[in-house]
Amino acid sequence: MYCRNCRKWFPNNISICDSCGMPLVEDLDIYGENFFYGDAQAFEYIYKESYNWVAGEVSKVLPAGSPEAEGCINTIYNVLYEKIKDYNPEQGSFTAWFAILIQDTIYNYGVVKEDSRDKGNIIKNGLVKVLATVIVVAIIGSGIFVGRRLNKQPQGDKKETTISKEDITQKSTQKQKDVKKTEKENNNNKKKDIKNEEKEKQKDTKVSVMDVIDQNKPFVEEILEMEAGYSFPQENREDNFKNIMLSSLDRLYGNEVEEGQTTNIWDVVPKENVKQCEYQEGGGKISVKESGFERMRKFLGCTETITNLCANDYDTFSCVDGIVREDSAQPVGEETLRIDQIAYKTLSNGDVQAFYICNKGGEGVEEIDTAIITQADNTLGIQLKSCDIIALREIYDIHKIFGSIAALGKECKNDGTFVNIEQISEKEKEAALIFSVYWQCVSKNDDVNAWEFGAYYPIFDKDEAIVDDDLTVTLPHDAFDDYLEFVDYNGTIDDMIDNNDFKYEYGCSISRSGGELTFTYDEDYDIVCTLQSTEEAGYNWDGFELEENGDLKVTCLLYDESGESSGIGYTATIKFTDNEFGMQLESLEKES
């Protein structure tokens, strides 16, 4: 007996897990599912454990030990091997499905023998009488099977292959049949009661999404790593699955042809599912069992089979006779996004939100992504609901974080000051914006790495800025939307423009023309704090840390106009939100 929740084995006389209280599953059911998912060794276990049962069913219509009986037994296991994909783990137990397969195969075996042996009619008639004795409805798991179950024949002459009229008319034999039938009905009713009780207990001890993730973290996190850089809603599940499957083929190929294990893809598609791998310059060939992708397909919520998905897409990969093939596989390279850190947060509805920091080639944070994982009625118990990108380095999202910390850091004048976002006034947030734009005047669109004592990062997309002269900058009207959300500013850029005292307070006037804003400065200002110089820029890019509660902590060095060689340490705590920017500053702390 096996507990799916605790992943523990128990003796056969135990039905409930002593650790979590969940109902246990029969060994044969577990190995049947494993065989369905591609574990070839599970077939050997099924054969050993079920042989006596199968032989007993066959002996009811064929002499035990006879060549006919042995031939029928072999046929049953051959049919099992060929038709295992007809089994659906989500609709019931393997044992119930196998019982029906056994009965059907015995019947079909008798029909075939009818054409080749004189005793074929006897075998067939005996089978019909036995199979028609009782219809058993077995409620297994969440599915319902209606199947024929063979009645045991009364003990008698083992050479007899049919139920004779003499036996039927004997009162003692009939009485024995009635007793056995009653016992079976009682046992079936007891089993139904037990199953119903187990279902109720299972409802009461429902496993959380986070519990399932904890049990399958290597599997989940390898898929999330392949999802890095993608955003997909629920309606694009099929396309998303095709993309991830293609990525997994490349990863499987890389693990096979390169020295060492380059990825953890075997946690998703076990190595034994790889049928063939051939290295070639410019793109190699790899063939993988379709069943190896089944758990991934369920987790990604794809309802189409791989065969159907590949029907009109043979340019990338194909699926024929249960084998997925790609002829231009490439191993993952240094430019592949890798998850550096990940944190999970359970939401109020029971879903789990994952936040993960990705990098390329170990060069610091490249992007920050998120995913929602929800409960699902599949064999794994969970499903990926959506993925999204929170911040991208290449479109200056990460730079805006640095720029905001630098601009607001000017306001934290005292050593050791810890400032919550609520303690930063609206005027200080406005001043940080004005100083950040002024720095664009100073830099004059030069490369941010050109400064001797620090790298400048604006709170907006610097590629959108036009510097007319040393004191005038033009930007799109929406250039500051992300910053104002990030610092939780209580207003809009238009409120600043309409403030008559704004020019007097900051020495800067803002004019609005169509979809553009022009900032004009009256005089020079103190230089805003800048970030770490390029020679040691990795300090800042590596200063991102995900906390257990899902918050983001960013540690960086800031410089003032003196260009102090040691820099000034700042730590910002950021929470992920549902606003357009996806992040909001919670606190800012300056080191003593």
Coordinates of C-alpha atoms in Angstrom, one line a residue:
M1 CA 0.0 0.0 0.0
Y2 CA 1.2 3.5 -0.9
C3 CA 0.5 7.0 0.3
R4 CA 0.6 9.5 -2.5
N5 CA 0.8 12.5 -0.1
C6 CA 3.7 11.3 2.0
R7 CA 5.3 9.1 -0.6
K8 CA 5.6 6.2 1.8
W9 CA 4.9 2.4 1.4
F10 CA 2.9 0.5 4.0
P11 CA 2.1 -3.2 4.6
N12 CA -0.9 -4.6 2.7
N13 CA -3.1 -4.8 5.9
I14 CA -2.9 -1.0 6.4
S15 CA -5.5 1.2 4.5
I16 CA -4.9 4.7 6.0
C17 CA -1.7 6.6 6.2
D18 CA -0.6 7.0 9.9
S19 CA 1.1 10.3 9.1
C20 CA -1.4 12.3 7.1
G21 CA -4.6 10.3 7.4
M22 CA -5.0 9.9 3.6
P23 CA -6.4 6.6 2.2
L24 CA -3.7 4.4 0.8
V25 CA -3.5 3.1 -2.8
E26 CA -2.9 -0.5 -3.9
D27 CA 0.6 -1.4 -5.0
L28 CA -0.7 -2.7 -8.3
D29 CA -2.5 0.6 -9.0
I30 CA 0.7 2.6 -8.4
Y31 CA 2.8 0.4 -10.7
G32 CA 0.0 0.4 -13.3
E33 CA 0.1 4.2 -13.4
N34 CA 3.9 4.1 -13.6
F35 CA 3.7 1.7 -16.6
F36 CA 1.2 4.0 -18.2
Y37 CA 3.6 6.9 -17.8
G38 CA 6.4 5.0 -19.5
D39 CA 8.2 3.0 -16.7
A40 CA 9.1 -0.2 -18.5
Q41 CA 10.2 -1.9 -15.2
A42 CA 6.7 -1.5 -13.8
F43 CA 5.5 -4.1 -16.3
E44 CA 7.7 -6.8 -14.7
Y45 CA 6.2 -6.0 -11.3
I46 CA 2.7 -6.1 -12.6
Y47 CA 3.4 -9.5 -14.2
K48 CA 4.7 -11.0 -10.9
E49 CA 2.1 -9.6 -8.7
S50 CA -0.9 -10.3 -10.8
Y51 CA 0.0 -13.7 -12.4
N52 CA -1.8 -15.8 -9.8
W53 CA -4.9 -13.7 -10.1
V54 CA -4.8 -13.8 -13.9
A55 CA -4.2 -17.6 -13.9
G56 CA -7.1 -18.1 -11.5
E57 CA -9.5 -16.2 -13.8
V58 CA -8.3 -18.2 -16.8
S59 CA -8.6 -21.6 -15.0
K60 CA -12.4 -21.0 -14.6
V61 CA -12.9 -21.7 -18.2
L62 CA -9.7 -23.6 -19.3
P63 CA -7.9 -26.5 -17.5
A64 CA -5.2 -25.1 -15.3
G65 CA -1.7 -25.7 -16.6
S66 CA -3.0 -26.7 -20.0
P67 CA -1.4 -25.2 -23.2
E68 CA -4.6 -23.4 -23.9
A69 CA -4.6 -21.8 -20.4
E70 CA -0.9 -20.8 -20.7
G71 CA -1.6 -19.3 -24.2
C72 CA -4.5 -17.3 -22.9
I73 CA -2.4 -15.9 -20.0
N74 CA 0.3 -14.9 -22.4
T75 CA -2.3 -13.2 -24.6
I76 CA -3.6 -11.2 -21.6
Y77 CA -0.2 -9.7 -20.8
N78 CA 0.5 -9.0 -24.5
V79 CA -2.8 -7.1 -24.8
L80 CA -1.9 -5.2 -21.6
Y81 CA 1.4 -4.2 -23.0
E82 CA -0.2 -3.0 -26.3
K83 CA -3.2 -1.3 -24.8
I84 CA -1.8 0.4 -21.7
K85 CA -2.4 3.8 -23.3
D86 CA -6.2 3.0 -23.3
Y87 CA -6.1 3.3 -19.5
N88 CA -6.9 6.7 -18.0
P89 CA -5.5 7.2 -14.5
E90 CA -8.0 10.1 -13.9
Q91 CA -11.0 7.9 -14.4
G92 CA -10.3 5.0 -12.0
S93 CA -7.8 2.5 -10.6
F94 CA -5.5 0.4 -12.7
T95 CA -6.8 -2.8 -11.0
A96 CA -10.4 -2.2 -12.1
W97 CA -9.4 -1.4 -15.6
F98 CA -7.1 -4.5 -15.8
A99 CA -9.9 -6.7 -14.5
I100 CA -12.1 -5.7 -17.4
L101 CA -9.2 -6.2 -19.8
I102 CA -8.7 -9.8 -18.4
Q103 CA -12.3 -10.7 -18.8
D104 CA -12.6 -9.3 -22.4
T105 CA -9.3 -11.0 -23.4
I106 CA -10.5 -14.4 -22.0
Y107 CA -13.7 -14.1 -24.0
N108 CA -11.9 -13.0 -27.2
Y109 CA -9.4 -15.9 -26.8
G110 CA -12.3 -18.4 -26.7
V111 CA -13.8 -16.9 -29.8
V112 CA -10.5 -17.2 -31.7
K113 CA -10.2 -20.8 -30.5
E114 CA -13.7 -21.6 -31.9
D115 CA -12.3 -21.2 -35.4
S116 CA -9.3 -23.5 -34.8
R117 CA -10.5 -26.2 -32.4
D118 CA -13.4 -28.6 -32.3
K119 CA -14.0 -27.6 -28.6
G120 CA -14.3 -23.9 -29.5
N121 CA -18.0 -23.9 -29.0
I122 CA -17.7 -25.5 -25.6
I123 CA -15.1 -22.9 -24.6
K124 CA -17.2 -20.0 -26.0
N125 CA -20.4 -21.2 -24.4
G126 CA -18.7 -21.7 -21.0
L127 CA -17.3 -18.2 -21.2
V128 CA -20.7 -16.7 -22.0
K129 CA -22.3 -18.5 -19.1
V130 CA -19.6 -17.4 -16.7
L131 CA -19.3 -13.8 -17.9
A132 CA -23.1 -13.3 -17.8
T133 CA -23.5 -14.4 -14.2
V134 CA -22.9 -10.9 -12.6
I135 CA -22.4 -7.3 -13.5
V136 CA -20.3 -5.5 -10.9
V137 CA -20.2 -1.7 -10.6
A138 CA -16.9 -0.8 -8.9
I139 CA -16.5 2.8 -7.8
I140 CA -12.8 3.5 -7.9
G141 CA -11.3 6.9 -7.1
S142 CA -13.1 9.6 -9.0
G143 CA -14.2 7.4 -11.9
I144 CA -16.9 4.7 -12.3
F145 CA -16.2 1.4 -14.0
V146 CA -19.0 -1.0 -15.1
G147 CA -17.4 -4.3 -15.8
R148 CA -18.0 -8.0 -15.9
R149 CA -16.5 -10.1 -13.1
L150 CA -16.1 -13.8 -13.4
N151 CA -17.8 -16.0 -10.8
K152 CA -15.8 -18.7 -9.2
Q153 CA -16.9 -22.1 -10.3
P154 CA -17.8 -24.7 -7.6
Q155 CA -15.0 -27.0 -6.8
G156 CA -15.3 -30.2 -8.7
D157 CA -13.7 -32.0 -11.6
K158 CA -10.9 -29.7 -12.8
K159 CA -11.0 -31.3 -16.3
E160 CA -14.5 -30.0 -16.8
T161 CA -14.4 -26.8 -18.9
T162 CA -18.1 -26.0 -18.9
I163 CA -20.9 -25.8 -16.4
S164 CA -22.9 -29.0 -17.0
K165 CA -26.7 -29.2 -16.7
E166 CA -26.3 -31.9 -14.0
D167 CA -24.3 -29.5 -11.9
I168 CA -26.9 -26.8 -12.3
T169 CA -29.7 -29.1 -11.2
Q170 CA -27.9 -30.3 -8.1
K171 CA -29.4 -28.5 -5.1
S172 CA -26.2 -28.5 -3.1
T173 CA -24.2 -26.9 -5.9
Q174 CA -26.9 -24.3 -6.5
K175 CA -27.0 -23.5 -2.8
Q176 CA -23.2 -23.1 -2.8
K177 CA -23.5 -20.6 -5.7
D178 CA -26.2 -18.6 -3.9
V179 CA -24.1 -18.4 -0.8
K180 CA -21.1 -17.2 -2.8
K181 CA -23.2 -14.7 -4.7
T182 CA -24.5 -13.3 -1.5
E183 CA -21.0 -13.1 0.0
K184 CA -19.8 -11.2 -3.1
E185 CA -22.7 -8.8 -2.9
N186 CA -22.0 -8.1 0.7
N187 CA -18.3 -7.6 0.1
N188 CA -19.0 -5.3 -2.8
N189 CA -21.3 -3.2 -0.6
K190 CA -18.6 -3.1 2.1
K191 CA -16.1 -2.0 -0.4
K192 CA -18.4 0.8 -1.6
D193 CA -18.9 1.9 1.9
I194 CA -15.2 2.0 2.6
K195 CA -14.6 3.9 -0.7
N196 CA -17.2 6.5 0.2
E197 CA -15.7 6.9 3.7
E198 CA -12.3 7.3 2.2
K199 CA -13.6 9.9 -0.2
E200 CA -15.1 11.9 2.7
K201 CA -11.8 11.7 4.6
Q202 CA -10.0 12.8 1.5
K203 CA -12.2 15.9 1.3
D204 CA -11.5 16.7 5.0
T205 CA -7.8 16.3 4.5
K206 CA -7.5 18.0 1.2
V207 CA -3.9 18.5 0.2
S208 CA -3.0 22.2 -0.5
V209 CA -1.4 23.4 -3.7
M210 CA 1.7 24.3 -1.8
D211 CA 1.9 20.7 -0.4
V212 CA 1.9 19.3 -3.9
I213 CA 4.5 21.8 -5.1
D214 CA 6.7 20.9 -2.2
Q215 CA 6.5 17.2 -3.3
N216 CA 7.2 18.0 -6.9
K217 CA 9.6 21.0 -6.8
P218 CA 12.2 19.8 -9.3
F219 CA 9.5 19.1 -11.8
V220 CA 7.6 22.4 -11.3
E221 CA 10.7 24.6 -11.2
E222 CA 12.3 23.1 -14.4
I223 CA 9.0 23.8 -16.2
L224 CA 8.9 27.4 -14.8
E225 CA 12.5 27.9 -16.0
M226 CA 11.4 26.9 -19.5
E227 CA 8.5 29.4 -19.2
A228 CA 10.9 32.2 -18.3
G229 CA 10.6 35.0 -20.8
Y230 CA 7.0 34.0 -21.8
S231 CA 3.6 35.4 -20.9
F232 CA 0.6 33.3 -21.6
P233 CA -3.1 33.5 -20.5
Q234 CA -5.3 30.4 -20.1
E235 CA -6.6 30.5 -23.7
N236 CA -3.2 29.8 -25.2
R237 CA -2.5 26.5 -23.4
E238 CA -1.9 24.4 -26.5
D239 CA 0.6 26.9 -28.1
N240 CA 2.3 27.2 -24.8
F241 CA 2.7 23.5 -24.4
K242 CA 4.1 23.2 -27.9
N243 CA 6.7 25.8 -27.0
I244 CA 7.7 24.2 -23.8
M245 CA 7.8 20.7 -25.3
L246 CA 10.2 22.0 -28.0
S247 CA 12.4 23.6 -25.3
S248 CA 12.3 20.3 -23.4
L249 CA 13.4 18.4 -26.5
D250 CA 16.4 20.7 -26.8
R251 CA 17.2 20.2 -23.1
L252 CA 17.0 16.5 -23.4
Y253 CA 19.3 16.6 -26.5
G254 CA 21.8 18.7 -24.6
N255 CA 21.8 16.4 -21.6
E256 CA 22.5 13.5 -24.0
V257 CA 25.2 14.9 -26.2
E258 CA 27.1 17.3 -23.8
E259 CA 29.3 16.3 -21.0
G260 CA 27.5 16.3 -17.7
Q261 CA 23.9 17.2 -17.0
T262 CA 23.4 20.6 -18.4
T263 CA 19.7 21.0 -17.2
N264 CA 17.3 19.3 -14.9
I265 CA 15.0 18.3 -17.7
W266 CA 15.1 14.6 -16.6
D267 CA 13.0 15.7 -13.6
V268 CA 10.2 16.5 -16.1
V269 CA 10.8 13.9 -18.8
P270 CA 12.7 10.9 -17.3
K271 CA 15.8 9.8 -19.2
E272 CA 14.4 6.3 -20.0
N273 CA 11.9 7.9 -22.3
V274 CA 14.6 9.0 -24.8
K275 CA 14.6 6.4 -27.6
Q276 CA 17.3 7.7 -29.8
C277 CA 19.7 10.7 -29.9
E278 CA 22.1 11.5 -32.7
Y279 CA 24.6 14.4 -32.6
Q280 CA 24.9 16.5 -35.7
E281 CA 26.6 19.9 -36.4
G282 CA 23.9 22.6 -36.8
G283 CA 21.2 20.5 -35.2
G284 CA 20.9 17.0 -34.0
K285 CA 18.1 14.4 -33.9
I286 CA 16.3 13.1 -30.9
S287 CA 13.3 10.8 -30.5
V288 CA 11.3 10.6 -27.2
K289 CA 8.3 8.5 -26.2
E290 CA 5.1 10.6 -26.3
S291 CA 4.1 9.2 -22.9
G292 CA 7.2 10.8 -21.3
F293 CA 5.6 14.3 -21.8
E294 CA 2.2 13.3 -20.3
R295 CA 2.8 14.7 -16.8
M296 CA 4.0 18.0 -18.3
R297 CA 1.0 18.1 -20.7
K298 CA -1.4 17.7 -17.7
F299 CA 0.5 20.3 -15.6
L300 CA 0.3 22.9 -18.4
G301 CA -3.4 22.2 -18.9
C302 CA -3.2 21.1 -22.6
T303 CA -6.2 19.0 -23.6
E304 CA -4.9 18.0 -27.0
T305 CA -2.6 15.0 -27.5
I306 CA 0.8 15.6 -29.0
T307 CA -0.2 13.6 -32.1
N308 CA -3.0 16.1 -32.7
L309 CA -0.9 19.1 -32.0
C310 CA 1.8 18.0 -34.5
A311 CA -0.7 17.2 -37.3
N312 CA 0.0 20.5 -39.1
D313 CA 3.4 21.3 -37.7
Y314 CA 6.0 19.0 -39.0
D315 CA 8.6 21.7 -39.6
T316 CA 9.7 21.7 -36.0
F317 CA 8.9 18.3 -34.6
S318 CA 6.6 15.3 -35.3
C319 CA 4.8 12.6 -33.4
V320 CA 4.2 9.3 -35.2
D321 CA 3.3 6.0 -33.5
G322 CA 3.8 7.4 -30.0
I323 CA 7.3 8.7 -30.7
V324 CA 8.1 12.5 -30.7
R325 CA 10.9 13.4 -33.0
E326 CA 12.9 16.6 -33.6
D327 CA 15.6 16.8 -36.3
S328 CA 17.1 20.2 -35.5
A329 CA 17.7 20.0 -31.7
Q330 CA 20.1 22.4 -30.1
P331 CA 21.5 22.2 -26.6
V332 CA 20.8 25.2 -24.3
G333 CA 23.5 27.8 -24.3
E334 CA 24.7 30.6 -22.0
E335 CA 22.0 32.9 -23.3
T336 CA 19.3 30.6 -21.9
L337 CA 17.4 32.1 -19.0
R338 CA 18.1 30.2 -15.7
I339 CA 16.2 30.5 -12.5
D340 CA 18.5 31.9 -9.8
Q341 CA 16.0 32.3 -7.0
I342 CA 12.4 31.4 -6.4
A343 CA 9.8 32.1 -3.7
Y344 CA 6.2 31.0 -3.3
K345 CA 3.2 32.8 -1.8
T346 CA -0.1 31.2 -1.0
L347 CA -3.0 33.4 -2.1
S348 CA -6.4 33.8 -0.4
N349 CA -8.1 31.5 -2.9
G350 CA -5.7 28.7 -2.2
D351 CA -3.7 29.2 -5.4
V352 CA 0.1 29.7 -5.2
Q353 CA 2.0 32.5 -6.8
A354 CA 5.6 31.9 -7.7
F355 CA 8.1 34.7 -8.1
Y356 CA 11.5 33.9 -9.7
I357 CA 14.6 35.8 -10.6
C358 CA 16.3 34.7 -13.9
N359 CA 19.8 35.5 -15.2
K360 CA 21.9 34.7 -18.2
G361 CA 25.4 33.4 -17.9
G362 CA 25.5 34.4 -14.2
E363 CA 25.6 38.2 -15.0
G364 CA 23.0 39.2 -12.5
V365 CA 19.3 39.7 -12.7
E366 CA 18.0 39.6 -16.3
E367 CA 14.3 39.5 -15.5
I368 CA 11.7 38.8 -12.8
D369 CA 8.8 36.5 -13.6
T370 CA 5.7 35.2 -11.9
A371 CA 3.4 32.3 -12.3
I372 CA 0.1 31.2 -10.7
I373 CA -0.3 27.5 -9.9
T374 CA -3.8 26.2 -9.1
Q375 CA -5.5 23.0 -7.9
A376 CA -6.6 20.7 -10.7
D377 CA -8.4 17.4 -11.2
N378 CA -5.5 15.5 -12.7
T379 CA -3.0 12.9 -11.5
L380 CA -0.6 15.5 -10.3
G381 CA -3.2 17.6 -8.5
I382 CA -2.0 21.0 -9.7
Q383 CA -1.9 22.9 -12.9
L384 CA -0.1 26.0 -14.2
K385 CA -2.7 28.7 -14.5
S386 CA -0.7 31.6 -16.0
C387 CA 2.8 33.1 -16.4
D388 CA 3.8 36.7 -16.7
I389 CA 6.9 38.9 -16.8
I390 CA 7.2 41.5 -14.1
A391 CA 10.4 43.3 -15.0
L392 CA 12.9 43.1 -17.9
R393 CA 16.4 44.4 -17.9
E394 CA 16.4 45.1 -21.6
I395 CA 13.5 47.5 -21.5
Y396 CA 14.8 49.3 -18.4
D397 CA 12.4 48.0 -15.8
I398 CA 15.3 47.0 -13.6
H399 CA 17.0 50.3 -14.3
K400 CA 13.9 52.2 -13.1
I401 CA 14.2 50.4 -9.7
F402 CA 17.8 51.5 -9.4
G403 CA 16.9 55.0 -10.5
S404 CA 14.2 55.3 -7.9
I405 CA 16.4 54.1 -5.1
A406 CA 19.1 56.5 -6.2
A407 CA 16.8 59.5 -6.5
L408 CA 14.9 58.8 -3.2
G409 CA 18.2 57.9 -1.5
K410 CA 19.1 61.6 -1.6
E411 CA 16.3 62.2 0.8
C412 CA 17.7 59.7 3.4
K413 CA 20.3 62.1 4.8
N414 CA 20.9 60.5 8.2
D415 CA 22.9 57.3 8.7
G416 CA 20.9 54.3 9.8
T417 CA 17.6 55.8 8.6
F418 CA 14.9 53.3 7.9
V419 CA 12.0 54.9 5.9
N420 CA 8.7 53.2 5.1
I421 CA 7.0 54.4 1.9
E422 CA 4.4 56.1 4.0
Q423 CA 7.1 58.2 5.6
I424 CA 8.3 59.5 2.3
S425 CA 6.3 62.7 1.5
E426 CA 4.7 63.5 -1.8
K427 CA 7.1 66.4 -2.1
E428 CA 10.1 64.1 -1.7
K429 CA 8.7 61.8 -4.4
E430 CA 8.3 64.8 -6.7
A431 CA 11.8 66.1 -5.9
A432 CA 13.3 62.6 -6.8
L433 CA 11.5 62.8 -10.2
I434 CA 12.8 66.3 -10.9
F435 CA 16.4 65.3 -9.9
S436 CA 16.3 62.1 -12.1
V437 CA 15.2 64.1 -15.1
Y438 CA 17.9 66.7 -14.4
W439 CA 20.5 63.9 -14.5
Q440 CA 19.4 63.3 -18.1
C441 CA 20.5 66.8 -18.9
V442 CA 23.9 66.2 -17.3
S443 CA 24.5 62.9 -19.1
K444 CA 23.3 64.3 -22.5
N445 CA 22.3 60.8 -23.6
D446 CA 25.8 59.6 -23.2
D447 CA 26.3 56.0 -22.3
V448 CA 25.5 55.4 -18.7
N449 CA 28.8 53.6 -18.2
A450 CA 30.9 56.7 -19.1
W451 CA 30.8 58.3 -15.6
E452 CA 33.9 58.2 -13.5
F453 CA 32.2 57.7 -10.2
G454 CA 29.0 56.1 -10.9
A455 CA 26.5 54.7 -13.4
Y456 CA 23.3 56.8 -13.9
Y457 CA 20.0 55.0 -14.2
P458 CA 16.8 57.1 -14.8
I459 CA 13.3 56.4 -13.5
F460 CA 12.1 56.3 -17.1
D461 CA 13.1 54.8 -20.4
K462 CA 16.2 56.9 -21.3
D463 CA 15.8 56.0 -25.0
E464 CA 12.6 58.1 -25.1
A465 CA 14.4 61.2 -23.7
I466 CA 15.4 64.1 -26.0
V467 CA 17.9 66.6 -24.5
D468 CA 17.6 69.9 -26.3
D469 CA 20.3 71.6 -24.3
D470 CA 21.9 71.5 -20.9
L471 CA 18.7 72.5 -19.2
T472 CA 15.8 71.2 -21.3
V473 CA 14.6 67.6 -21.6
T474 CA 11.5 66.3 -23.6
L475 CA 9.8 63.0 -22.6
P476 CA 6.5 61.2 -23.5
H477 CA 3.6 62.1 -21.2
D478 CA 3.4 58.5 -19.9
A479 CA 7.2 58.3 -19.2
F480 CA 6.7 58.5 -15.4
D481 CA 3.7 56.1 -15.0
D482 CA 5.9 53.3 -13.7
Y483 CA 7.8 55.5 -11.2
L484 CA 4.6 57.1 -9.8
E485 CA 3.1 53.6 -9.2
F486 CA 6.4 52.3 -7.8
V487 CA 6.6 55.0 -5.1
D488 CA 2.8 55.1 -4.6
Y489 CA 2.5 58.7 -5.5
N490 CA -0.9 60.1 -4.7
G491 CA -1.6 61.9 -7.9
T492 CA -0.5 62.2 -11.6
I493 CA 2.2 64.0 -13.6
D494 CA -0.6 66.4 -14.6
D495 CA -1.1 67.4 -10.9
M496 CA 2.5 68.5 -10.9
I497 CA 2.1 70.5 -14.1
D498 CA -1.0 72.2 -12.7
N499 CA 0.7 73.1 -9.4
N500 CA 1.5 76.8 -9.6
D501 CA 4.1 76.5 -6.8
F502 CA 6.0 73.7 -8.5
K503 CA 8.4 76.0 -10.4
Y504 CA 9.1 78.1 -7.3
E505 CA 9.8 75.0 -5.1
Y506 CA 12.0 73.1 -7.6
G507 CA 13.3 75.7 -10.0
C508 CA 11.9 73.6 -12.8
S509 CA 8.9 74.3 -15.1
I510 CA 7.0 71.6 -17.0
S511 CA 5.1 72.3 -20.1
R512 CA 2.7 70.0 -21.9
S513 CA 2.2 69.8 -25.6
G514 CA 0.2 67.0 -27.1
G515 CA 1.6 63.7 -25.8
E516 CA 4.9 65.2 -24.7
L517 CA 6.3 67.0 -21.6
T518 CA 9.2 69.4 -21.6
F519 CA 11.2 70.0 -18.4
T520 CA 13.1 73.3 -18.3
Y521 CA 15.6 74.0 -15.4
D522 CA 16.6 77.4 -14.2
E523 CA 19.9 76.6 -12.6
D524 CA 22.3 73.8 -11.7
Y525 CA 21.5 71.4 -8.8
D526 CA 23.4 69.1 -6.5
I527 CA 24.1 65.9 -8.3
V528 CA 21.7 63.1 -7.4
C529 CA 23.2 59.9 -5.9
T530 CA 24.4 57.5 -8.6
L531 CA 24.9 53.8 -8.6
Q532 CA 28.0 51.6 -8.6
S533 CA 30.6 52.3 -11.2
T534 CA 31.0 49.9 -14.1
E535 CA 34.2 48.3 -12.8
E536 CA 32.2 46.8 -10.0
A537 CA 28.7 46.9 -11.5
G538 CA 28.0 43.3 -10.6
Y539 CA 27.6 44.2 -7.0
N540 CA 24.3 46.0 -7.8
W541 CA 23.0 43.5 -10.4
D542 CA 23.6 40.6 -8.0
G543 CA 22.0 42.5 -5.1
F544 CA 18.5 41.1 -5.7
E545 CA 17.1 38.6 -3.1
L546 CA 13.7 37.0 -2.9
E547 CA 12.4 36.7 0.7
E548 CA 10.3 33.8 1.9
N549 CA 7.1 35.9 2.0
G550 CA 7.6 36.8 -1.7
D551 CA 8.9 40.3 -1.2
L552 CA 12.0 41.5 -3.1
K553 CA 15.0 43.0 -1.4
V554 CA 17.5 45.0 -3.4
T555 CA 20.9 46.0 -2.0
C556 CA 23.0 48.5 -3.9
L557 CA 25.8 51.1 -3.5
L558 CA 25.1 54.8 -4.1
Y559 CA 27.6 57.6 -4.7
D560 CA 27.2 61.3 -4.2
E561 CA 29.0 64.1 -6.1
S562 CA 32.2 63.5 -4.2
G563 CA 32.6 60.1 -5.7
E564 CA 33.5 58.3 -2.5
S565 CA 35.3 55.1 -3.4
S566 CA 33.5 53.0 -0.9
G567 CA 29.9 54.0 -1.8
I568 CA 26.9 54.3 0.4
G569 CA 24.9 51.1 1.0
Y570 CA 21.1 51.2 0.5
T571 CA 18.5 48.4 0.9
A572 CA 15.1 48.7 -0.6
T573 CA 12.2 46.3 0.1
I574 CA 9.8 45.9 -2.7
K575 CA 6.5 44.1 -2.9
F576 CA 4.9 42.7 -6.0
T577 CA 1.5 44.1 -6.8
D578 CA -1.3 44.0 -9.4
N579 CA -0.6 47.5 -10.7
E580 CA 0.7 48.1 -14.2
F581 CA 4.3 48.2 -13.2
G582 CA 3.9 45.1 -11.0
M583 CA 6.0 46.4 -8.1
Q584 CA 5.8 48.9 -5.3
L585 CA 8.5 50.2 -2.9
E586 CA 7.8 49.4 0.7
S587 CA 10.8 50.8 2.5
L588 CA 14.3 52.2 2.0
E589 CA 17.1 51.9 4.4
K590 CA 20.5 53.6 4.5
E591 CA 23.4 51.8 6.1
S592 CA 25.1 53.4 9.0

